[in-house]
mmCIF file of C-alpha atoms in Angstrom:
data_model
loop_
_atom_site.group_PDB
_atom_site.id
_atom_site.type_symbol
_atom_site.label_atom_id
_atom_site.label_comp_id
_atom_site.label_asym_id
_atom_site.label_seq_id
_atom_site.Cartn_x
_atom_site.Cartn_y
_atom_site.Cartn_z
ATOM 1 C CA ALA A 1 161.434 -174.566 -25.169
ATOM 2 C CA VAL A 2 162.978 -173.827 -21.867
ATOM 3 C CA ILE A 3 159.365 -173.051 -20.522
ATOM 4 C CA VAL A 4 157.865 -176.030 -22.021
ATOM 5 C CA PHE A 5 160.633 -178.210 -20.582
ATOM 6 C CA ILE A 6 160.232 -176.655 -17.195
ATOM 7 C CA SER A 7 156.375 -176.972 -17.207
ATOM 8 C CA SER A 8 156.789 -180.878 -18.410
ATOM 9 C CA ILE A 9 159.124 -181.481 -15.337
ATOM 10 C CA ALA A 10 156.863 -179.576 -12.914
ATOM 11 C CA GLN A 11 153.719 -181.518 -14.319
ATOM 12 C CA GLY A 12 155.598 -184.878 -13.960
ATOM 13 C CA SER A 13 156.835 -184.116 -10.427
ATOM 14 C CA PHE A 14 153.601 -182.999 -8.981
ATOM 15 C CA SER A 15 151.554 -185.605 -10.698
ATOM 16 C CA GLN A 16 153.814 -188.257 -9.011
ATOM 17 C CA ALA A 17 153.856 -186.493 -5.730
ATOM 18 C CA SER A 18 149.846 -186.307 -5.713
ATOM 19 C CA THR A 19 149.541 -190.026 -6.752
ATOM 20 C CA HIS A 20 151.983 -191.019 -4.084
ATOM 21 C CA ILE A 21 150.183 -189.088 -1.315
ATOM 22 C CA LEU A 22 146.806 -190.473 -2.646
ATOM 23 C CA ASN A 23 148.166 -193.989 -2.714
ATOM 24 C CA VAL A 24 149.720 -193.965 0.787
ATOM 25 C CA GLU A 25 146.444 -192.638 2.186
ATOM 26 C CA GLY A 26 144.243 -195.125 0.561
ATOM 27 C CA ILE A 27 146.391 -197.896 1.912
ATOM 28 C CA ARG A 28 145.930 -196.334 5.321
ATOM 29 C CA LEU A 29 142.317 -196.238 4.737
ATOM 30 C CA LYS A 30 142.068 -199.808 3.692
ATOM 31 C CA THR A 31 144.173 -201.006 6.651
ATOM 32 C CA ALA A 32 141.760 -199.033 9.189
ATOM 33 C CA LEU A 33 138.782 -200.632 7.295
ATOM 34 C CA GLN A 34 140.339 -204.046 7.687
ATOM 35 C CA VAL A 35 141.054 -203.654 11.356
ATOM 36 C CA MET A 36 137.617 -202.533 11.716
ATOM 37 C CA VAL A 37 136.075 -205.396 9.959
ATOM 38 C CA TYR A 38 138.402 -207.937 12.120
ATOM 39 C CA THR A 39 137.385 -206.328 15.222
ATOM 40 C CA LYS A 40 133.823 -206.536 14.541
ATOM 41 C CA MET A 41 134.294 -210.218 13.242
ATOM 42 C CA LEU A 42 135.363 -211.103 16.875
ATOM 43 C CA ARG A 43 132.034 -209.919 18.239
ATOM 44 C CA LEU A 44 129.947 -211.975 15.748
ATOM 45 C CA SER A 45 128.584 -215.581 15.570
ATOM 46 C CA SER A 46 130.333 -218.055 13.219
ATOM 47 C CA ASP A 47 127.223 -217.983 11.014
ATOM 48 C CA GLU A 48 127.843 -214.510 10.072
ATOM 49 C CA LYS A 49 131.584 -214.723 9.462
ATOM 50 C CA SER A 50 131.509 -216.162 5.937
ATOM 51 C CA SER A 51 131.846 -212.960 4.325
ATOM 52 C CA VAL A 52 134.721 -211.386 5.905
ATOM 53 C CA ILE A 53 137.281 -212.626 3.583
ATOM 54 C CA ASN A 54 135.422 -210.884 0.649
ATOM 55 C CA LEU A 55 135.066 -207.832 2.584
ATOM 56 C CA VAL A 56 138.645 -207.622 3.700
ATOM 57 C CA SER A 57 140.080 -208.382 0.203
ATOM 58 C CA ASP A 58 137.738 -206.961 -2.227
ATOM 59 C CA ASP A 59 135.622 -204.211 -0.588
ATOM 60 C CA THR A 60 138.285 -202.628 1.125
ATOM 61 C CA ASN A 61 140.469 -202.596 -2.084
ATOM 62 C CA ASN A 62 137.406 -200.936 -3.948
ATOM 63 C CA ILE A 63 137.398 -198.087 -1.429
ATOM 64 C CA MET A 64 141.192 -197.708 -1.720
ATOM 65 C CA SER A 65 140.877 -197.613 -5.465
ATOM 66 C CA CYS A 66 137.994 -194.909 -5.246
ATOM 67 C CA PHE A 67 140.270 -192.652 -2.717
ATOM 68 C CA SER A 68 143.177 -193.092 -5.254
ATOM 69 C CA ILE A 69 141.372 -191.847 -8.260
ATOM 70 C CA GLY A 70 139.180 -189.438 -6.499
ATOM 71 C CA ASN A 71 140.715 -186.267 -7.982
ATOM 72 C CA TYR A 72 139.991 -187.365 -11.529
ATOM 73 C CA VAL A 73 136.449 -186.527 -10.876
ATOM 74 C CA TRP A 74 137.158 -182.821 -11.053
ATOM 75 C CA ALA A 75 140.519 -182.848 -13.003
ATOM 76 C CA ILE A 76 139.291 -184.876 -15.982
ATOM 77 C CA PRO A 77 136.281 -182.457 -16.793
ATOM 78 C CA LEU A 78 138.619 -179.537 -16.404
ATOM 79 C CA LYS A 79 141.371 -180.833 -18.459
ATOM 80 C CA ILE A 80 138.632 -181.545 -21.265
ATOM 81 C CA THR A 81 137.523 -178.020 -20.977
ATOM 82 C CA ILE A 82 140.870 -176.617 -21.386
ATOM 83 C CA LEU A 83 141.576 -178.816 -24.434
ATOM 84 C CA MET A 84 138.202 -177.755 -26.025
ATOM 85 C CA CYS A 85 139.060 -174.084 -25.586
ATOM 86 C CA LEU A 86 142.485 -174.726 -27.255
ATOM 87 C CA LEU A 87 140.788 -176.511 -30.107
ATOM 88 C CA TYR A 88 138.416 -173.721 -30.538
ATOM 89 C CA SER A 89 141.241 -171.272 -30.854
ATOM 90 C CA SER A 90 142.983 -173.567 -33.540
ATOM 91 C CA LEU A 91 139.899 -174.976 -35.589
ATOM 92 C CA GLY A 92 137.217 -172.678 -34.513
ATOM 93 C CA VAL A 93 133.536 -173.649 -33.922
ATOM 94 C CA SER A 94 133.873 -176.945 -35.797
ATOM 95 C CA ALA A 95 136.137 -178.432 -33.138
ATOM 96 C CA VAL A 96 133.598 -177.691 -30.539
ATOM 97 C CA ILE A 97 130.753 -179.101 -32.430
ATOM 98 C CA GLY A 98 132.766 -182.278 -33.565
ATOM 99 C CA ALA A 99 133.924 -183.059 -30.029
ATOM 100 C CA GLY A 100 130.313 -182.279 -28.579
ATOM 101 C CA ILE A 101 128.589 -184.620 -30.891
ATOM 102 C CA THR A 102 130.964 -187.425 -30.239
ATOM 103 C CA ILE A 103 130.993 -186.873 -26.448
ATOM 104 C CA ALA A 104 127.227 -186.569 -26.558
ATOM 105 C CA VAL A 105 127.172 -189.955 -28.414
ATOM 106 C CA ILE A 106 129.689 -191.864 -26.421
ATOM 107 C CA THR A 107 129.377 -190.713 -22.915
ATOM 108 C CA PRO A 108 125.813 -192.055 -22.585
ATOM 109 C CA LEU A 109 127.102 -195.380 -23.902
ATOM 110 C CA LEU A 110 129.618 -195.293 -21.415
ATOM 111 C CA PHE A 111 127.496 -194.476 -18.367
ATOM 112 C CA TYR A 112 125.037 -197.370 -19.467
ATOM 113 C CA ILE A 113 127.805 -199.751 -19.536
ATOM 114 C CA GLY A 114 128.963 -198.439 -16.184
ATOM 115 C CA LYS A 115 125.520 -198.772 -14.702
ATOM 116 C CA GLN A 116 125.536 -202.423 -16.214
ATOM 117 C CA MET A 117 129.026 -203.046 -14.472
ATOM 118 C CA SER A 118 127.771 -201.639 -11.142
ATOM 119 C CA ALA A 119 124.650 -204.234 -11.165
ATOM 120 C CA ASN A 120 126.932 -206.746 -12.227
ATOM 121 C CA SER A 121 129.432 -206.104 -9.588
ATOM 122 C CA LYS A 122 126.742 -206.659 -7.005
ATOM 123 C CA HIS A 123 125.789 -209.905 -8.208
ATOM 124 C CA ILE A 124 129.640 -211.085 -8.112
ATOM 125 C CA SER A 125 129.882 -209.913 -4.580
ATOM 126 C CA GLU A 126 126.833 -211.628 -3.680
ATOM 127 C CA TRP A 127 127.704 -215.053 -5.324
ATOM 128 C CA CYS A 128 131.319 -214.989 -4.037
ATOM 129 C CA ASP A 129 130.000 -214.573 -0.393
ATOM 130 C CA GLU A 130 127.717 -217.584 -1.136
ATOM 131 C CA ARG A 131 130.526 -219.581 -2.289
ATOM 132 C CA LEU A 132 132.568 -218.734 0.621
ATOM 133 C CA ARG A 133 129.796 -219.566 2.997
ATOM 134 C CA GLN A 134 129.129 -222.907 1.352
ATOM 135 C CA THR A 135 133.144 -223.473 1.617
ATOM 136 C CA ASN A 136 133.030 -222.466 5.330
ATOM 137 C CA GLU A 137 130.141 -224.840 6.062
ATOM 138 C CA VAL A 138 132.041 -227.800 4.345
ATOM 139 C CA LEU A 139 135.325 -226.960 6.363
ATOM 140 C CA GLN A 140 133.331 -226.882 9.719
ATOM 141 C CA GLY A 141 131.432 -230.081 9.065
ATOM 142 C CA ILE A 142 134.287 -231.915 7.026
ATOM 143 C CA LYS A 143 134.143 -234.879 9.526
ATOM 144 C CA LEU A 144 130.553 -235.568 9.232
ATOM 145 C CA ILE A 145 130.695 -235.224 5.347
ATOM 146 C CA LYS A 146 133.603 -237.671 5.179
ATOM 147 C CA ILE A 147 131.783 -240.315 7.431
ATOM 148 C CA CYS A 148 128.622 -239.912 5.296
ATOM 149 C CA ALA A 149 130.419 -239.809 1.930
ATOM 150 C CA TRP A 150 128.746 -236.355 0.999
ATOM 151 C CA GLU A 151 131.962 -235.063 -0.744
ATOM 152 C CA ASP A 152 130.515 -235.227 -4.244
ATOM 153 C CA LYS A 153 127.158 -233.566 -3.293
ATOM 154 C CA PHE A 154 129.007 -230.775 -1.665
ATOM 155 C CA ILE A 155 131.479 -230.270 -4.476
ATOM 156 C CA GLU A 156 128.730 -230.244 -7.052
ATOM 157 C CA LYS A 157 126.890 -227.743 -4.922
ATOM 158 C CA ILE A 158 129.895 -225.447 -4.595
ATOM 159 C CA GLU A 159 130.885 -225.790 -8.384
ATOM 160 C CA THR A 160 127.424 -224.574 -9.247
ATOM 161 C CA THR A 161 127.770 -221.508 -7.191
ATOM 162 C CA ARG A 162 131.257 -221.074 -8.572
ATOM 163 C CA ASP A 163 129.736 -221.356 -12.258
ATOM 164 C CA ILE A 164 127.207 -218.560 -11.487
ATOM 165 C CA GLU A 165 129.769 -216.414 -10.209
ATOM 166 C CA GLN A 166 131.931 -217.188 -13.311
ATOM 167 C CA LYS A 167 129.269 -216.103 -15.436
ATOM 168 C CA TYR A 168 128.922 -212.654 -13.799
ATOM 169 C CA LEU A 169 132.745 -212.429 -14.112
ATOM 170 C CA ASN A 170 132.678 -213.295 -17.784
ATOM 171 C CA LYS A 171 130.068 -210.574 -18.320
ATOM 172 C CA ASP A 172 132.247 -208.015 -16.358
ATOM 173 C CA SER A 173 135.189 -208.795 -18.795
ATOM 174 C CA ILE A 174 132.889 -208.125 -21.653
ATOM 175 C CA TYR A 175 131.851 -204.809 -20.139
ATOM 176 C CA TRP A 176 135.400 -203.726 -19.488
ATOM 177 C CA GLY A 177 136.249 -204.613 -23.063
ATOM 178 C CA ILE A 178 133.348 -202.700 -24.699
ATOM 179 C CA MET A 179 134.226 -199.674 -22.544
ATOM 180 C CA THR A 180 137.979 -199.724 -23.519
ATOM 181 C CA LEU A 181 137.101 -200.253 -27.207
ATOM 182 C CA LEU A 182 134.740 -197.087 -27.083
ATOM 183 C CA THR A 183 137.258 -195.065 -25.218
ATOM 184 C CA HIS A 184 140.100 -195.843 -27.746
ATOM 185 C CA ILE A 185 138.103 -195.281 -30.883
ATOM 186 C CA SER A 186 136.530 -191.981 -29.387
ATOM 187 C CA SER A 187 139.426 -189.965 -30.050
ATOM 188 C CA ILE A 188 139.634 -191.114 -33.914
ATOM 189 C CA ILE A 189 135.931 -190.433 -34.132
ATOM 190 C CA VAL A 190 136.426 -186.764 -32.568
ATOM 191 C CA THR A 191 139.172 -186.140 -34.964
ATOM 192 C CA LEU A 192 137.263 -187.240 -37.995
ATOM 193 C CA VAL A 193 134.009 -185.679 -37.181
ATOM 194 C CA THR A 194 135.696 -182.242 -36.378
ATOM 195 C CA LEU A 195 137.800 -182.261 -39.643
ATOM 196 C CA CYS A 196 134.669 -183.071 -41.593
ATOM 197 C CA ILE A 197 132.635 -180.312 -40.017
ATOM 198 C CA PHE A 198 135.660 -178.047 -40.425
ATOM 199 C CA ALA A 199 135.685 -178.783 -44.202
ATOM 200 C CA VAL A 200 132.079 -178.219 -44.556
ATOM 201 C CA LEU A 201 131.691 -175.075 -42.405
ATOM 202 C CA GLN A 202 134.755 -173.179 -42.489
ATOM 203 C CA ASP A 203 135.772 -171.096 -45.656
ATOM 204 C CA THR A 204 139.413 -171.244 -44.629
ATOM 205 C CA GLN A 205 141.779 -174.016 -45.825
ATOM 206 C CA LEU A 206 143.372 -176.315 -43.505
ATOM 207 C CA THR A 207 147.166 -175.896 -43.004
ATOM 208 C CA ALA A 208 149.746 -178.185 -41.796
ATOM 209 C CA SER A 209 150.433 -176.211 -38.563
ATOM 210 C CA ASN A 210 146.592 -176.281 -37.722
ATOM 211 C CA ILE A 211 146.264 -180.038 -38.669
ATOM 212 C CA PHE A 212 149.428 -181.212 -36.421
ATOM 213 C CA SER A 213 148.487 -178.905 -33.353
ATOM 214 C CA ALA A 214 144.805 -180.223 -33.632
ATOM 215 C CA LEU A 215 146.264 -183.798 -33.692
ATOM 216 C CA ALA A 216 148.421 -183.050 -30.665
ATOM 217 C CA LEU A 217 145.206 -181.725 -28.938
ATOM 218 C CA PHE A 218 143.132 -184.598 -30.090
ATOM 219 C CA ASN A 219 145.804 -187.084 -28.625
ATOM 220 C CA GLN A 220 145.663 -185.363 -25.128
ATOM 221 C CA LEU A 221 141.959 -185.955 -25.182
ATOM 222 C CA THR A 222 142.515 -189.709 -25.508
ATOM 223 C CA VAL A 223 143.743 -189.919 -21.802
ATOM 224 C CA PRO A 224 140.818 -188.143 -19.861
ATOM 225 C CA LEU A 225 138.312 -189.971 -22.298
ATOM 226 C CA PHE A 226 139.953 -193.226 -21.268
ATOM 227 C CA ILE A 227 140.141 -192.591 -17.549
ATOM 228 C CA PHE A 228 136.926 -190.721 -16.827
ATOM 229 C CA PRO A 229 134.530 -193.910 -17.751
ATOM 230 C CA ILE A 230 136.864 -195.999 -15.714
ATOM 231 C CA THR A 231 136.259 -193.885 -12.794
ATOM 232 C CA ILE A 232 132.562 -194.394 -12.889
ATOM 233 C CA PRO A 233 132.456 -198.119 -12.324
ATOM 234 C CA ILE A 234 135.301 -197.746 -9.621
ATOM 235 C CA ILE A 235 133.259 -195.249 -7.883
ATOM 236 C CA ILE A 236 130.126 -197.272 -7.884
ATOM 237 C CA SER A 237 131.834 -200.186 -6.813
ATOM 238 C CA ALA A 238 133.245 -198.404 -3.842
ATOM 239 C CA LYS A 239 129.718 -197.131 -2.959
ATOM 240 C CA ILE A 240 128.519 -200.730 -3.063
ATOM 241 C CA SER A 241 131.413 -201.997 -0.863
ATOM 242 C CA THR A 242 130.867 -198.845 1.629
ATOM 243 C CA LYS A 243 127.269 -200.288 1.974
ATOM 244 C CA ARG A 244 128.363 -203.786 2.409
ATOM 245 C CA ILE A 245 131.020 -202.866 5.052
ATOM 246 C CA GLU A 246 128.503 -200.695 6.771
ATOM 247 C CA ASP A 247 125.839 -203.338 7.045
ATOM 248 C CA PHE A 248 128.540 -205.888 8.420
ATOM 249 C CA LEU A 249 129.620 -203.192 11.078
ATOM 250 C CA ASN A 250 125.899 -202.641 12.025
ATOM 251 C CA SER A 251 125.081 -206.492 12.416
ATOM 252 C CA PRO A 252 123.926 -207.750 15.706
ATOM 253 C CA GLU A 253 126.780 -208.648 18.183
ATOM 254 C CA VAL A 254 126.982 -211.650 20.469
ATOM 255 C CA GLU A 255 126.780 -210.721 24.057
ATOM 256 C CA PHE A 256 129.429 -211.809 26.251
ATOM 257 C CA VAL A 257 129.130 -211.972 29.976
ATOM 258 C CA LYS A 258 132.379 -211.069 31.895
ATOM 259 C CA TYR A 259 133.241 -212.665 35.188
ATOM 260 C CA THR A 260 134.098 -209.432 36.715
ATOM 261 C CA ASP A 261 130.512 -208.446 36.105
ATOM 262 C CA VAL A 262 129.155 -210.933 38.570
ATOM 263 C CA GLU A 263 129.634 -210.953 42.375
ATOM 264 C CA ASN A 264 130.485 -214.723 42.462
ATOM 265 C CA ILE A 265 131.154 -217.649 40.511
ATOM 266 C CA GLU A 266 127.749 -219.348 41.514
ATOM 267 C CA ASP A 267 125.737 -216.233 40.097
ATOM 268 C CA PHE A 268 127.946 -216.446 36.947
ATOM 269 C CA LEU A 269 127.182 -220.311 36.389
ATOM 270 C CA ASN A 270 123.461 -219.807 37.185
ATOM 271 C CA SER A 271 123.180 -216.821 34.849
ATOM 272 C CA PRO A 272 121.325 -217.581 31.505
#
């Protein structure tokens, strides 16, 4: 009991310390990227600045989230492997077969949903940038729009873009709902399949100790099976955001002529 108590405290302490360090470093990374984007924005023309808000808010946040959960990529498979070994020692080969069948069925579905979420996330970013660009154009030409009474036309144009963006946002919510549902029922399916296979293959009878220990281990599988599929779309979104920020930072800059670079004011005024 003392060992279990100490191990629980140690696990909680190390887990919280790791989470704190990753969150702090993720915030630092996000801040550094925001500074780079703002610095680059000052060197661009006004036509290329419409997507800055989306880059600073959403894309940098996606990269920060990926940095915070990066350790789950190797920690979750390791935890699942350890739990499978413990289940094998408790229920025998039936636990491995049951969990393997369930994971083999659920995991491809989760990966497929993650792929669809990645493509949908790209569409969301594109239409969000388009909406921000249109809004920026309206704000820049608000005087002309008011004089010509074009408010309704521009409102309709922005609302149409927003409706398309909202359609992809609704699809994203549906994907998240399906993924959450599959993840929560996966532990129940693993338990049922394993116990059924145990009843068919094993000659020994299930005891209360085996059942309760197996249920405890199956409950431990719920967390990694829930987190692992979530890490996939987050990593994919971070990859897309990284590409967007990279393209923005590599965009051509406006060349500025400094007065100190010319010999006199006449050369400066006559320069093209």
